[in-house]
Short mmCIF file of C-alpha atoms in Angstrom, two decimals:
data_model
loop_
_atom_site.label_atom_id
_atom_site.label_comp_id
_atom_site.label_asym_id
_atom_site.label_seq_id
_atom_site.Cartn_x
_atom_site.Cartn_y
_atom_site.Cartn_z
CA MET A 201 123.37 109.21 113.38
CA SER A 202 124.63 106.85 111.25
CA LYS A 203 122.09 104.22 109.83
CA PRO A 204 122.37 100.68 110.85
CA GLN A 205 124.41 98.54 107.91
CA LEU A 206 122.92 96.20 106.09
CA THR A 207 123.35 92.72 104.25
CA LEU A 208 120.54 90.87 102.46
CA TYR A 209 121.05 86.72 102.37
CA THR A 210 118.43 86.22 99.56
CA TYR A 211 118.13 84.08 96.76
CA PHE A 212 117.30 85.00 92.70
CA ARG A 213 113.85 82.67 92.21
CA SER A 214 112.75 84.06 96.13
CA SER A 215 109.33 85.54 95.68
CA ALA A 216 110.61 86.92 99.60
CA ALA A 217 113.67 87.64 99.40
CA THR A 218 112.23 89.76 96.18
CA ARG A 219 110.01 91.24 98.73
CA VAL A 220 112.82 93.04 100.37
CA ARG A 221 114.79 93.81 97.55
CA THR A 222 112.10 96.11 96.40
CA LEU A 223 111.29 97.76 99.24
CA LEU A 224 115.75 98.48 99.76
CA SER A 225 115.91 99.34 96.03
CA LEU A 226 112.47 101.88 96.33
CA GLN A 227 114.02 103.15 99.55
CA GLY A 228 117.62 103.08 97.64
CA THR A 229 119.77 102.54 101.38
CA PRO A 230 122.49 100.46 100.49
CA TYR A 231 122.99 96.58 101.36
CA ASP A 232 125.05 93.63 100.71
CA SER A 233 124.16 90.81 99.45
CA VAL A 234 125.02 87.14 100.73
CA TYR A 235 123.77 84.50 97.85
CA ILE A 236 122.65 81.25 99.34
CA HIS A 237 121.09 79.06 96.81
CA LEU A 238 118.00 77.41 97.41
CA LEU A 239 118.40 74.75 95.04
CA ASN A 240 121.96 73.52 95.88
CA GLY A 241 120.37 73.26 99.92
CA ASP A 242 122.45 76.81 101.19
CA GLN A 243 120.47 77.06 103.89
CA LYS A 244 120.10 74.03 105.59
CA ALA A 245 124.19 74.76 106.51
CA ALA A 246 124.66 74.47 110.06
CA ALA A 247 125.73 78.14 109.74
CA TYR A 248 123.01 79.72 107.53
CA VAL A 249 120.31 77.34 109.83
CA ALA A 250 122.20 79.29 113.01
CA LEU A 251 121.27 82.34 112.34
CA ASN A 252 118.13 81.13 110.26
CA PRO A 253 116.49 78.46 112.06
CA SER A 254 113.28 78.68 109.86
CA ALA A 255 116.35 77.47 106.64
CA ALA A 256 114.53 79.98 104.15
CA VAL A 257 115.21 83.47 102.64
CA PRO A 258 115.93 85.73 103.00
CA THR A 259 117.65 86.44 105.82
CA LEU A 260 118.98 90.84 107.06
CA LYS A 261 121.32 91.40 109.22
CA VAL A 262 121.81 94.68 110.95
CA VAL A 263 124.85 95.98 112.33
CA ASP A 264 124.15 99.00 115.07
CA GLY A 265 127.66 100.23 116.37
CA ALA A 266 128.80 96.63 118.29
CA ASP A 267 125.74 95.65 118.47
CA GLU A 268 125.01 92.82 114.89
CA TRP A 269 121.39 90.67 115.71
CA TYR A 270 119.59 88.90 112.74
CA LEU A 271 116.07 89.10 111.47
CA THR A 272 114.02 86.46 109.29
CA GLN A 273 110.24 86.66 108.11
CA SER A 274 110.42 88.92 105.23
CA ALA A 275 106.75 90.93 105.90
CA ALA A 276 109.44 91.76 109.31
CA ILE A 277 112.15 92.77 107.50
CA LEU A 278 109.94 95.21 105.17
CA GLU A 279 107.95 97.02 109.02
CA TYR A 280 112.00 97.03 109.93
CA LEU A 281 113.06 99.34 107.05
CA ASP A 282 110.03 101.29 106.50
CA ALA A 283 109.75 101.90 110.69
CA VAL A 284 114.29 102.93 110.22
CA TYR A 285 114.76 103.82 106.94
CA GLY A 286 111.54 105.24 105.47
CA ALA A 287 110.93 108.40 106.58
CA GLY A 288 113.18 110.69 104.08
CA SER A 289 114.21 108.02 101.73
CA ALA A 290 113.76 108.06 97.96
CA CYS A 291 109.81 106.36 98.62
CA GLY A 292 108.90 107.70 102.30
CA SER A 293 107.40 105.60 104.32
CA LEU A 294 105.05 102.83 102.59
CA MET A 295 102.17 102.51 105.53
CA PRO A 296 99.58 104.06 105.37
CA ALA A 297 99.19 107.44 108.21
CA ASP A 298 96.21 105.41 110.31
CA GLU A 299 95.51 102.80 111.80
CA LYS A 300 92.47 101.69 109.80
CA GLY A 301 94.93 101.96 106.58
CA LYS A 302 97.85 99.74 108.25
CA ALA A 303 95.82 96.42 109.31
CA LEU A 304 93.85 96.88 105.23
CA VAL A 305 98.13 96.94 104.20
CA ARG A 306 98.98 93.88 106.74
CA SER A 307 95.27 92.16 106.12
CA ILE A 308 96.49 92.24 101.74
CA ILE A 309 99.84 91.15 103.35
CA ASP A 310 99.40 87.91 104.90
CA VAL A 311 97.21 86.62 101.89
CA LEU A 312 99.91 87.54 99.96
CA VAL A 313 102.62 85.90 102.84
CA CYS A 314 101.28 83.66 104.97
CA ASP A 315 97.78 81.68 102.89
CA MET A 316 99.60 82.24 99.15
CA GLN A 317 103.92 81.95 99.39
CA PRO A 318 103.69 79.17 101.92
CA LEU A 319 102.02 76.54 100.24
CA ALA A 320 103.31 77.06 96.92
CA ASN A 321 106.92 77.08 97.72
CA LEU A 322 110.39 75.31 97.05
CA LYS A 323 110.30 73.38 100.49
CA THR A 324 105.90 72.94 100.31
CA LEU A 325 106.84 71.11 97.41
CA GLN A 326 109.76 69.49 97.14
CA LYS A 327 106.86 68.04 100.50
CA VAL A 328 104.67 67.35 97.68
CA LYS A 329 106.47 65.74 95.32
CA ALA A 330 108.17 63.55 97.41
CA MET A 331 104.69 61.78 98.48
CA GLY A 332 103.98 61.25 94.78
CA ALA A 333 101.96 64.36 93.96
CA ASP A 334 101.72 66.70 91.32
CA SER A 335 103.48 69.30 92.83
CA GLU A 336 102.83 71.41 89.75
CA ALA A 337 99.34 71.40 89.87
CA TRP A 338 99.13 72.48 93.74
CA ALA A 339 101.21 75.36 93.07
CA LYS A 340 99.08 76.41 90.82
CA GLU A 341 95.59 74.84 92.36
CA VAL A 342 97.20 76.93 95.80
CA ASN A 343 97.62 80.04 94.56
CA GLU A 344 94.09 80.14 93.14
CA ALA A 345 92.97 79.93 95.80
CA GLY A 346 95.09 82.78 97.05
CA LEU A 347 94.33 85.07 93.81
CA LYS A 348 90.46 84.23 94.54
CA ALA A 349 90.93 85.85 98.12
CA LEU A 350 92.89 89.02 97.54
CA GLU A 351 91.15 89.58 94.61
CA GLY A 352 88.47 89.90 96.80
CA LEU A 353 90.26 92.51 99.77
CA LEU A 354 92.25 94.32 96.30
CA LYS A 355 87.89 95.26 95.27
CA GLN A 356 87.78 96.97 97.79
CA TYR A 357 90.09 98.51 99.11
CA SER A 358 91.99 99.44 95.60
CA GLY A 359 92.12 102.77 93.96
CA GLY A 360 92.61 100.52 90.15
CA LYS A 361 96.72 101.21 91.05
CA TYR A 362 97.92 99.84 93.66
CA ALA A 363 97.06 97.04 96.31
CA TYR A 364 95.73 99.71 98.52
CA GLY A 365 94.16 103.33 98.16
CA ASP A 366 96.24 104.96 95.27
CA SER A 367 99.35 105.29 96.27
CA LEU A 368 102.00 102.81 96.56
CA THR A 369 102.78 100.36 100.24
CA LEU A 370 104.21 97.98 101.04
CA ALA A 371 100.90 95.36 100.16
CA ASP A 372 101.93 96.28 96.59
CA VAL A 373 105.54 95.75 98.04
CA ALA A 374 104.84 91.84 98.78
CA LEU A 375 101.97 91.55 95.80
CA ALA A 376 104.85 91.52 92.75
CA PRO A 377 106.74 88.82 93.47
CA GLN A 378 103.61 86.18 93.89
CA MET A 379 101.72 87.14 90.59
CA TYR A 380 105.52 86.22 88.96
CA THR A 381 104.64 82.67 91.55
CA CYS A 382 101.29 82.82 89.45
CA LEU A 383 102.01 82.44 86.27
CA ARG A 384 105.56 80.82 87.31
CA PHE A 385 103.02 77.70 87.76
CA GLY A 386 100.24 79.04 85.24
CA ALA A 387 97.66 81.14 87.35
CA ASN A 388 95.55 83.02 84.26
CA LEU A 389 96.04 86.37 86.11
CA ALA A 390 93.06 87.79 83.54
CA ASP A 391 90.53 86.00 85.48
CA TYR A 392 91.82 88.15 88.55
CA PRO A 393 91.21 91.25 87.11
CA THR A 394 92.48 93.48 89.70
CA CYS A 395 94.91 91.94 90.65
CA ALA A 396 96.05 91.44 86.75
CA ALA A 397 95.65 95.48 86.98
CA VAL A 398 97.80 96.28 89.83
CA PHE A 399 100.71 93.95 89.46
CA LYS A 400 101.43 95.51 85.19
CA HIS A 401 101.16 98.97 86.90
CA VAL A 402 104.33 98.24 89.98
CA SER A 403 106.03 95.55 87.58
CA ALA A 404 107.16 98.11 85.58
CA LEU A 405 108.89 100.51 87.60
CA PRO A 406 111.84 100.42 87.75
CA GLU A 407 112.40 99.85 91.03
CA PHE A 408 110.37 96.68 90.59
CA ILE A 409 112.17 95.76 87.82
CA ALA A 410 116.01 96.25 89.65
CA ALA A 411 114.60 93.62 91.93
CA ASP A 412 113.02 91.01 90.29
CA TRP A 413 114.64 87.76 89.90
CA LYS A 414 115.71 88.17 86.52
CA HIS A 415 118.09 91.14 87.35
CA GLN A 416 119.91 89.22 89.96
CA PRO A 417 123.48 89.02 90.11
CA ASP A 418 122.49 85.38 91.47
CA THR A 419 120.34 84.40 88.44
CA PRO A 420 121.64 82.38 85.83
CA ALA A 421 122.77 83.68 82.92
CA GLU A 422 120.15 82.00 80.94
CA LEU A 423 116.55 83.61 83.14
CA ARG A 424 118.07 86.86 82.25
CA ALA A 425 116.18 89.07 80.88
#
């Protein structure tokens, strides 16, 4: 039975979209891309908002025979892709088999996608700047607060190379893109050694490099690695 056809609406700098690109890269799952330039406001176009009412990326278009539908929110997309494409893919399922493990991986992911990324994404930083505050200082502060919490979790559950245990999980897929954001806004990862060790290991994997912000077709030439 054939798998659904996928189209990812993405932006090179978006950490949320990078999570999805990373999992697709690890799986070797084929997909098409539509590039949504956030700084140009493509996400605010009425046609796009009809697909993603949050006016954000990523959005995953799923075509399964006559059924066409759209999935938003990166964590939901990750779990869908893992459930539908994980078994038999190049990386296999990236969720633990046991319920405790699943719950702990989700808790790590939620720190990244709920407590950290939304507080320093483009939409929030534009609002902070409009209020007359220093948006970059704000981004640094909230990311460091998130790193402190994340470090506490990883000290308990990381085996050293990965965010949870001794193998790759969706927690690593969520972690790496947010670490790039933390670095971008001046966080010193040396203050969070477990986070730094995990990031150093997974970000060097070829599939993570292929999906990162520096290696996308829509990455401006001056920013490409």
